[in-house]
Amino acid sequence: MARWLLHVDLDQFQAAVEFRRHPELRGRPVIVGGNGDPEEPRKVVTCASYPARAFGVRAGMALRSAARKCPDAVFLPLDVPSYEEASEEVMARLRSFTDQVEVWGWDEAFVAADTDDPERLARAIRAAIAELDLTCAIGIGDNKLTAKLATGFAKSVGKSADTPADHPGSQEGMFRLTAANWSEVMAHRPTNALWGIGNRIAARLAELDIHTVGDLMVADRSRLAAEFGPANGPYLWVMGRGAGDTEVVTKPPPAVGRSRSETFPRDLDDRAEISAQVARLAAEVAAEITTAGRIAVRVAVTVRTSTFYTRSKQSKLSEPTTDIPSIVDTALRVLDRFPLDRPVRLLGVRLELAPLAAAGDTDTDLT
């Protein structure tokens, strides 16, 4: 039996969780974000149902902009506990098939399995998730890169001329992408179709006359190394050939820090109010690390002004601690190092945690 990587990606996840509670909303344009108020300033879309996406609504878009694009949409508040609970249900189902599950956020995961029929496994996983009243697309690959890319094709199987239902590797809600069909599926596509290559890297590749994945496959590795560095350059060439990581990490590494930030509905210009907000954020994140059994060693404060100028400063605690008043006091002392001569749009507090925090004995600015 061969080893396969399956990438499981839940469809319109937050909206789908809401549909479980509000089945009458199925098929309607639903937008999740903020407190569910489209007039709320500085709040963004975190999920849009497929009907809402048809109007051009996308995650990260301001709620006000989304309301202009889709005035008849139903706006719902972000409900983090419900999404976390639903995600845990899904991950538990995945682990019922294998313990080789690497979770990537609420709505996606990689699953590794040794099988001679990966499509059969994918169908079983889709059926198990359907029992939770949720749906998913599954990409099947010989590594994480091919599996992740295959998921994108799985979402459009039979819906796009680019991935017709009779395309080799296609089944409803599933797509197989491996070394066997890599060139056929990927060679003609632009380099930014690859997972990990964005527009900036694609533009630099274009300057080398590398425009497609096929171009990258036959590119001169030494030239790539000269342009992108001795490690990154050859790695781009490897990506162009559809090679990638096959290791599944079932337990994430311990967090090196924890943070909280908030963008305010109106700019803050009163220093006492700014201090009160920093104290609140510091207390909240300190309580979180205490609950998690972690210890803080350093406190950082981030300030973003109304002009979007963003600066972070940090200070080492006098000793590792979970004492909330000590952490709050340190955060306020860090805040005192900011001039605060412009209205403040965003504030954030981050705690670096023992034993993984970087060493250092003096206050420094983060750049």
PDB file of C-alpha atoms in Angstrom, residues 20-245:
ATOM      1  CA  ARG A  20     -26.892  23.900  11.481  1.00  0.00           C
ATOM      2  CA  ARG A  21     -28.559  26.285  13.949  1.00  0.00           C
ATOM      3  CA  HIS A  22     -30.544  28.227  11.377  1.00  0.00           C
ATOM      4  CA  PRO A  23     -31.478  25.830   8.562  1.00  0.00           C
ATOM      5  CA  GLU A  24     -33.844  28.436   7.168  1.00  0.00           C
ATOM      6  CA  LEU A  25     -30.765  30.395   6.032  1.00  0.00           C
ATOM      7  CA  ARG A  26     -29.480  27.681   3.692  1.00  0.00           C
ATOM      8  CA  GLY A  27     -29.162  28.932   0.156  1.00  0.00           C
ATOM      9  CA  ARG A  28     -29.224  32.580   1.229  1.00  0.00           C
ATOM     10  CA  PRO A  29     -26.318  35.026   1.197  1.00  0.00           C
ATOM     11  CA  VAL A  30     -24.947  34.907   4.742  1.00  0.00           C
ATOM     12  CA  ILE A  31     -22.043  36.999   5.994  1.00  0.00           C
ATOM     13  CA  VAL A  32     -20.289  36.353   9.308  1.00  0.00           C
ATOM     14  CA  GLY A  33     -18.169  39.009  10.993  1.00  0.00           C
ATOM     15  CA  GLY A  34     -17.836  41.372  13.916  1.00  0.00           C
ATOM     16  CA  ASN A  35     -21.003  41.668  15.954  1.00  0.00           C
ATOM     17  CA  GLY A  36     -23.198  41.016  12.949  1.00  0.00           C
ATOM     18  CA  ASP A  37     -23.830  44.728  12.371  1.00  0.00           C
ATOM     19  CA  PRO A  38     -22.948  45.797   8.806  1.00  0.00           C
ATOM     20  CA  GLU A  39     -22.754  49.422   9.944  1.00  0.00           C
ATOM     21  CA  GLU A  40     -20.132  48.612  12.583  1.00  0.00           C
ATOM     22  CA  PRO A  41     -16.918  50.410  11.573  1.00  0.00           C
ATOM     23  CA  ARG A  42     -13.600  48.607  11.202  1.00  0.00           C
ATOM     24  CA  LYS A  43     -15.046  45.119  11.329  1.00  0.00           C
ATOM     25  CA  VAL A  44     -14.409  42.664   8.540  1.00  0.00           C
ATOM     26  CA  VAL A  45     -15.995  39.615   6.956  1.00  0.00           C
ATOM     27  CA  THR A  46     -14.614  36.377   8.391  1.00  0.00           C
ATOM     28  CA  CYS A  47     -16.775  34.083   6.235  1.00  0.00           C
ATOM     29  CA  ALA A  48     -19.234  34.480   3.390  1.00  0.00           C
ATOM     30  CA  SER A  49     -21.597  31.783   2.162  1.00  0.00           C
ATOM     31  CA  TYR A  50     -21.328  30.781  -1.483  1.00  0.00           C
ATOM     32  CA  PRO A  51     -24.393  32.849  -2.487  1.00  0.00           C
ATOM     33  CA  ALA A  52     -22.772  35.899  -0.849  1.00  0.00           C
ATOM     34  CA  ARG A  53     -19.503  35.209  -2.661  1.00  0.00           C
ATOM     35  CA  ALA A  54     -21.398  35.356  -5.932  1.00  0.00           C
ATOM     36  CA  PHE A  55     -21.882  39.069  -5.188  1.00  0.00           C
ATOM     37  CA  GLY A  56     -18.131  39.541  -4.730  1.00  0.00           C
ATOM     38  CA  VAL A  57     -18.078  39.328  -0.933  1.00  0.00           C
ATOM     39  CA  ARG A  58     -14.798  37.919   0.393  1.00  0.00           C
ATOM     40  CA  ALA A  59     -13.181  37.262   3.770  1.00  0.00           C
ATOM     41  CA  GLY A  60     -11.233  40.293   4.987  1.00  0.00           C
ATOM     42  CA  MET A  61     -13.581  42.760   3.308  1.00  0.00           C
ATOM     43  CA  ALA A  62     -15.015  45.507   5.491  1.00  0.00           C
ATOM     44  CA  LEU A  63     -18.553  44.695   6.600  1.00  0.00           C
ATOM     45  CA  ARG A  64     -19.756  48.019   5.211  1.00  0.00           C
ATOM     46  CA  SER A  65     -18.304  47.176   1.797  1.00  0.00           C
ATOM     47  CA  ALA A  66     -19.911  43.734   1.951  1.00  0.00           C
ATOM     48  CA  ALA A  67     -23.276  45.313   2.703  1.00  0.00           C
ATOM     49  CA  ARG A  68     -22.951  47.557  -0.354  1.00  0.00           C
ATOM     50  CA  LYS A  69     -22.122  44.578  -2.568  1.00  0.00           C
ATOM     51  CA  CYS A  70     -24.856  42.377  -1.125  1.00  0.00           C
ATOM     52  CA  PRO A  71     -27.531  44.513   0.589  1.00  0.00           C
ATOM     53  CA  ASP A  72     -29.916  41.574   1.043  1.00  0.00           C
ATOM     54  CA  ALA A  73     -27.387  39.441   2.929  1.00  0.00           C
ATOM     55  CA  VAL A  74     -28.025  38.125   6.423  1.00  0.00           C
ATOM     56  CA  PHE A  75     -25.273  39.362   8.751  1.00  0.00           C
ATOM     57  CA  LEU A  76     -24.378  37.199  11.750  1.00  0.00           C
ATOM     58  CA  PRO A  77     -21.927  37.808  14.605  1.00  0.00           C
ATOM     59  CA  LEU A  78     -18.718  35.835  14.906  1.00  0.00           C
ATOM     60  CA  ASP A  79     -19.281  32.989  17.389  1.00  0.00           C
ATOM     61  CA  VAL A  80     -15.833  31.603  18.181  1.00  0.00           C
ATOM     62  CA  PRO A  81     -16.876  29.004  20.805  1.00  0.00           C
ATOM     63  CA  SER A  82     -19.388  27.428  18.407  1.00  0.00           C
ATOM     64  CA  TYR A  83     -16.843  27.232  15.591  1.00  0.00           C
ATOM     65  CA  GLU A  84     -14.222  25.736  17.893  1.00  0.00           C
ATOM     66  CA  GLU A  85     -16.709  23.118  19.092  1.00  0.00           C
ATOM     67  CA  ALA A  86     -17.743  22.214  15.534  1.00  0.00           C
ATOM     68  CA  SER A  87     -14.100  22.018  14.466  1.00  0.00           C
ATOM     69  CA  GLU A  88     -13.335  19.607  17.298  1.00  0.00           C
ATOM     70  CA  GLU A  89     -16.226  17.411  16.136  1.00  0.00           C
ATOM     71  CA  VAL A  90     -14.720  17.272  12.671  1.00  0.00           C
ATOM     72  CA  MET A  91     -11.176  16.563  13.863  1.00  0.00           C
ATOM     73  CA  ALA A  92     -12.479  13.772  16.090  1.00  0.00           C
ATOM     74  CA  ARG A  93     -14.116  12.203  13.035  1.00  0.00           C
ATOM     75  CA  LEU A  94     -10.850  12.431  11.114  1.00  0.00           C
ATOM     76  CA  ARG A  95      -8.977  10.770  13.979  1.00  0.00           C
ATOM     77  CA  SER A  96     -11.454   7.890  13.887  1.00  0.00           C
ATOM     78  CA  PHE A  97      -9.827   6.942  10.558  1.00  0.00           C
ATOM     79  CA  THR A  98      -6.189   7.461  11.553  1.00  0.00           C
ATOM     80  CA  ASP A  99      -4.125   9.124  14.251  1.00  0.00           C
ATOM     81  CA  GLN A 100      -2.075  10.859  11.537  1.00  0.00           C
ATOM     82  CA  VAL A 101      -4.006  14.136  11.501  1.00  0.00           C
ATOM     83  CA  GLU A 102      -2.358  17.562  11.329  1.00  0.00           C
ATOM     84  CA  VAL A 103      -4.843  20.328  12.155  1.00  0.00           C
ATOM     85  CA  TRP A 104      -4.548  23.625  10.289  1.00  0.00           C
ATOM     86  CA  GLY A 105      -7.051  25.913  12.005  1.00  0.00           C
ATOM     87  CA  TRP A 106     -10.770  25.384  12.395  1.00  0.00           C
ATOM     88  CA  ASP A 107     -11.575  24.242   8.903  1.00  0.00           C
ATOM     89  CA  GLU A 108      -8.723  22.264   7.403  1.00  0.00           C
ATOM     90  CA  ALA A 109      -6.373  19.400   8.157  1.00  0.00           C
ATOM     91  CA  PHE A 110      -3.919  17.039   6.520  1.00  0.00           C
ATOM     92  CA  VAL A 111      -4.516  13.312   6.916  1.00  0.00           C
ATOM     93  CA  ALA A 112      -1.822  10.718   6.153  1.00  0.00           C
ATOM     94  CA  ALA A 113      -2.826   7.159   5.394  1.00  0.00           C
ATOM     95  CA  ASP A 114      -1.392   3.979   3.905  1.00  0.00           C
ATOM     96  CA  THR A 115      -3.994   2.662   1.497  1.00  0.00           C
ATOM     97  CA  ASP A 116      -4.348   1.258  -1.998  1.00  0.00           C
ATOM     98  CA  ASP A 117      -7.566   3.243  -2.556  1.00  0.00           C
ATOM     99  CA  PRO A 118      -7.295   6.872  -1.367  1.00  0.00           C
ATOM    100  CA  GLU A 119     -10.537   7.837  -3.123  1.00  0.00           C
ATOM    101  CA  ARG A 120     -12.409   5.272  -1.070  1.00  0.00           C
ATOM    102  CA  LEU A 121     -10.957   6.770   2.095  1.00  0.00           C
ATOM    103  CA  ALA A 122     -11.843  10.266   0.913  1.00  0.00           C
ATOM    104  CA  ARG A 123     -15.438   9.223   0.254  1.00  0.00           C
ATOM    105  CA  ALA A 124     -15.656   7.715   3.744  1.00  0.00           C
ATOM    106  CA  ILE A 125     -14.313  10.918   5.305  1.00  0.00           C
ATOM    107  CA  ARG A 126     -16.773  13.063   3.345  1.00  0.00           C
ATOM    108  CA  ALA A 127     -19.623  10.808   4.479  1.00  0.00           C
ATOM    109  CA  ALA A 128     -18.516  11.043   8.115  1.00  0.00           C
ATOM    110  CA  ILE A 129     -18.382  14.835   7.936  1.00  0.00           C
ATOM    111  CA  ALA A 130     -21.772  14.918   6.206  1.00  0.00           C
ATOM    112  CA  GLU A 131     -23.191  13.162   9.280  1.00  0.00           C
ATOM    113  CA  LEU A 132     -22.240  16.339  11.172  1.00  0.00           C
ATOM    114  CA  ASP A 133     -24.344  18.347   8.697  1.00  0.00           C
ATOM    115  CA  LEU A 134     -21.182  19.828   7.190  1.00  0.00           C
ATOM    116  CA  THR A 135     -19.481  19.354   3.831  1.00  0.00           C
ATOM    117  CA  CYS A 136     -15.887  19.338   2.653  1.00  0.00           C
ATOM    118  CA  ALA A 137     -13.608  19.048  -0.350  1.00  0.00           C
ATOM    119  CA  ILE A 138     -10.659  16.654  -0.256  1.00  0.00           C
ATOM    120  CA  GLY A 139      -7.422  16.895  -2.182  1.00  0.00           C
ATOM    121  CA  ILE A 140      -5.473  13.668  -2.623  1.00  0.00           C
ATOM    122  CA  GLY A 141      -1.732  13.905  -3.190  1.00  0.00           C
ATOM    123  CA  ASP A 142       1.616  12.279  -2.694  1.00  0.00           C
ATOM    124  CA  ASN A 143       2.745  15.204  -0.502  1.00  0.00           C
ATOM    125  CA  LYS A 144       1.276  18.267   1.202  1.00  0.00           C
ATOM    126  CA  LEU A 145       1.826  20.541  -1.784  1.00  0.00           C
ATOM    127  CA  THR A 146      -0.040  18.340  -4.236  1.00  0.00           C
ATOM    128  CA  ALA A 147      -2.797  17.551  -1.714  1.00  0.00           C
ATOM    129  CA  LYS A 148      -3.351  21.235  -0.908  1.00  0.00           C
ATOM    130  CA  LEU A 149      -3.477  22.217  -4.575  1.00  0.00           C
ATOM    131  CA  ALA A 150      -5.767  19.279  -5.345  1.00  0.00           C
ATOM    132  CA  THR A 151      -8.320  20.623  -2.877  1.00  0.00           C
ATOM    133  CA  GLY A 152      -8.735  23.752  -4.972  1.00  0.00           C
ATOM    134  CA  PHE A 153      -9.544  21.601  -7.984  1.00  0.00           C
ATOM    135  CA  ALA A 154     -11.854  19.407  -5.896  1.00  0.00           C
ATOM    136  CA  LYS A 155     -13.983  22.465  -5.106  1.00  0.00           C
ATOM    137  CA  SER A 156     -14.539  23.160  -8.793  1.00  0.00           C
ATOM    138  CA  VAL A 157     -14.875  19.641 -10.220  1.00  0.00           C
ATOM    139  CA  GLY A 158     -17.612  19.733 -12.852  1.00  0.00           C
ATOM    140  CA  LYS A 159     -18.162  23.469 -12.269  1.00  0.00           C
ATOM    141  CA  SER A 160     -15.292  24.805 -14.356  1.00  0.00           C
ATOM    142  CA  ALA A 161     -13.948  24.014 -17.795  1.00  0.00           C
ATOM    143  CA  ASP A 162     -10.552  23.929 -16.133  1.00  0.00           C
ATOM    144  CA  THR A 163     -11.512  20.911 -13.992  1.00  0.00           C
ATOM    145  CA  PRO A 164     -14.274  19.009 -15.827  1.00  0.00           C
ATOM    146  CA  ALA A 165     -15.931  16.085 -14.101  1.00  0.00           C
ATOM    147  CA  ASP A 166     -14.230  13.654 -16.491  1.00  0.00           C
ATOM    148  CA  HIS A 167     -10.740  15.081 -15.865  1.00  0.00           C
ATOM    149  CA  PRO A 168      -8.278  12.388 -14.746  1.00  0.00           C
ATOM    150  CA  GLY A 169      -8.182  12.500 -10.944  1.00  0.00           C
ATOM    151  CA  SER A 170     -11.639  14.067 -10.637  1.00  0.00           C
ATOM    152  CA  GLN A 171     -14.546  12.863  -8.550  1.00  0.00           C
ATOM    153  CA  GLU A 172     -17.274  14.905  -6.908  1.00  0.00           C
ATOM    154  CA  GLY A 173     -15.692  16.889  -4.091  1.00  0.00           C
ATOM    155  CA  MET A 174     -12.327  15.143  -4.606  1.00  0.00           C
ATOM    156  CA  PHE A 175      -9.308  15.470  -6.847  1.00  0.00           C
ATOM    157  CA  ARG A 176      -6.068  13.495  -7.100  1.00  0.00           C
ATOM    158  CA  LEU A 177      -2.860  15.353  -7.989  1.00  0.00           C
ATOM    159  CA  THR A 178       0.438  13.452  -7.980  1.00  0.00           C
ATOM    160  CA  ALA A 179       3.649  13.157  -9.944  1.00  0.00           C
ATOM    161  CA  ALA A 180       1.685  11.107 -12.483  1.00  0.00           C
ATOM    162  CA  ASN A 181      -0.549  13.992 -13.615  1.00  0.00           C
ATOM    163  CA  TRP A 182       1.439  16.980 -12.327  1.00  0.00           C
ATOM    164  CA  SER A 183       2.616  18.250 -15.708  1.00  0.00           C
ATOM    165  CA  GLU A 184      -0.782  17.787 -17.336  1.00  0.00           C
ATOM    166  CA  VAL A 185      -2.616  19.671 -14.594  1.00  0.00           C
ATOM    167  CA  MET A 186      -0.061  22.289 -13.551  1.00  0.00           C
ATOM    168  CA  ALA A 187       2.534  23.016 -16.247  1.00  0.00           C
ATOM    169  CA  HIS A 188       0.419  25.591 -18.120  1.00  0.00           C
ATOM    170  CA  ARG A 189      -0.606  27.504 -14.996  1.00  0.00           C
ATOM    171  CA  PRO A 190       1.078  30.711 -13.731  1.00  0.00           C
ATOM    172  CA  THR A 191       3.695  30.287 -11.019  1.00  0.00           C
ATOM    173  CA  ASN A 192       1.454  31.925  -8.400  1.00  0.00           C
ATOM    174  CA  ALA A 193      -0.903  28.964  -8.775  1.00  0.00           C
ATOM    175  CA  LEU A 194       1.585  27.121  -6.571  1.00  0.00           C
ATOM    176  CA  TRP A 195       0.897  27.072  -2.845  1.00  0.00           C
ATOM    177  CA  GLY A 196       3.550  29.319  -1.312  1.00  0.00           C
ATOM    178  CA  ILE A 197       4.241  31.557  -4.321  1.00  0.00           C
ATOM    179  CA  GLY A 198       2.494  34.893  -4.119  1.00  0.00           C
ATOM    180  CA  ASN A 199       2.325  37.761  -6.556  1.00  0.00           C
ATOM    181  CA  ARG A 200       5.600  39.317  -5.406  1.00  0.00           C
ATOM    182  CA  ILE A 201       7.643  36.142  -5.933  1.00  0.00           C
ATOM    183  CA  ALA A 202       5.796  35.485  -9.203  1.00  0.00           C
ATOM    184  CA  ALA A 203       6.786  38.955 -10.428  1.00  0.00           C
ATOM    185  CA  ARG A 204      10.444  38.296  -9.604  1.00  0.00           C
ATOM    186  CA  LEU A 205      10.240  34.970 -11.417  1.00  0.00           C
ATOM    187  CA  ALA A 206       8.732  36.727 -14.437  1.00  0.00           C
ATOM    188  CA  GLU A 207      11.786  39.000 -14.545  1.00  0.00           C
ATOM    189  CA  LEU A 208      13.767  35.779 -15.106  1.00  0.00           C
ATOM    190  CA  ASP A 209      11.357  34.868 -17.924  1.00  0.00           C
ATOM    191  CA  ILE A 210       9.732  32.219 -15.717  1.00  0.00           C
ATOM    192  CA  HIS A 211       5.994  32.688 -16.136  1.00  0.00           C
ATOM    193  CA  THR A 212       4.436  29.241 -15.759  1.00  0.00           C
ATOM    194  CA  VAL A 213       4.908  26.207 -13.568  1.00  0.00           C
ATOM    195  CA  GLY A 214       6.303  24.481 -16.651  1.00  0.00           C
ATOM    196  CA  ASP A 215       8.914  27.234 -16.985  1.00  0.00           C
ATOM    197  CA  LEU A 216       9.854  26.753 -13.350  1.00  0.00           C
ATOM    198  CA  MET A 217      10.214  23.006 -13.840  1.00  0.00           C
ATOM    199  CA  VAL A 218      13.007  23.509 -16.369  1.00  0.00           C
ATOM    200  CA  ALA A 219      14.548  26.634 -14.817  1.00  0.00           C
ATOM    201  CA  ASP A 220      18.265  26.848 -14.057  1.00  0.00           C
ATOM    202  CA  ARG A 221      18.636  26.080 -10.356  1.00  0.00           C
ATOM    203  CA  SER A 222      21.852  28.061 -10.040  1.00  0.00           C
ATOM    204  CA  ARG A 223      20.102  31.108 -11.470  1.00  0.00           C
ATOM    205  CA  LEU A 224      17.248  30.688  -9.012  1.00  0.00           C
ATOM    206  CA  ALA A 225      19.766  30.376  -6.171  1.00  0.00           C
ATOM    207  CA  ALA A 226      21.468  33.590  -7.261  1.00  0.00           C
ATOM    208  CA  GLU A 227      18.156  35.459  -7.301  1.00  0.00           C
ATOM    209  CA  PHE A 228      16.390  33.983  -4.258  1.00  0.00           C
ATOM    210  CA  GLY A 229      19.201  32.599  -2.133  1.00  0.00           C
ATOM    211  CA  PRO A 230      20.954  29.212  -1.849  1.00  0.00           C
ATOM    212  CA  ALA A 231      18.033  27.621   0.008  1.00  0.00           C
ATOM    213  CA  ASN A 232      14.932  29.376  -1.342  1.00  0.00           C
ATOM    214  CA  GLY A 233      15.955  29.332  -4.994  1.00  0.00           C
ATOM    215  CA  PRO A 234      16.372  25.563  -5.347  1.00  0.00           C
ATOM    216  CA  TYR A 235      13.258  25.051  -3.219  1.00  0.00           C
ATOM    217  CA  LEU A 236      11.202  27.001  -5.771  1.00  0.00           C
ATOM    218  CA  TRP A 237      12.502  24.616  -8.446  1.00  0.00           C
ATOM    219  CA  VAL A 238      11.486  21.652  -6.285  1.00  0.00           C
ATOM    220  CA  MET A 239       7.999  23.141  -5.846  1.00  0.00           C
ATOM    221  CA  GLY A 240       7.725  23.610  -9.578  1.00  0.00           C
ATOM    222  CA  ARG A 241       8.138  19.872  -9.973  1.00  0.00           C
ATOM    223  CA  GLY A 242       5.378  19.069  -7.482  1.00  0.00           C
ATOM    224  CA  ALA A 243       7.602  17.817  -4.671  1.00  0.00           C
ATOM    225  CA  GLY A 244       6.874  18.675  -1.055  1.00  0.00           C
ATOM    226  CA  ASP A 245       6.749  17.735   2.595  1.00  0.00           C
TER     227      ASP A 245
END
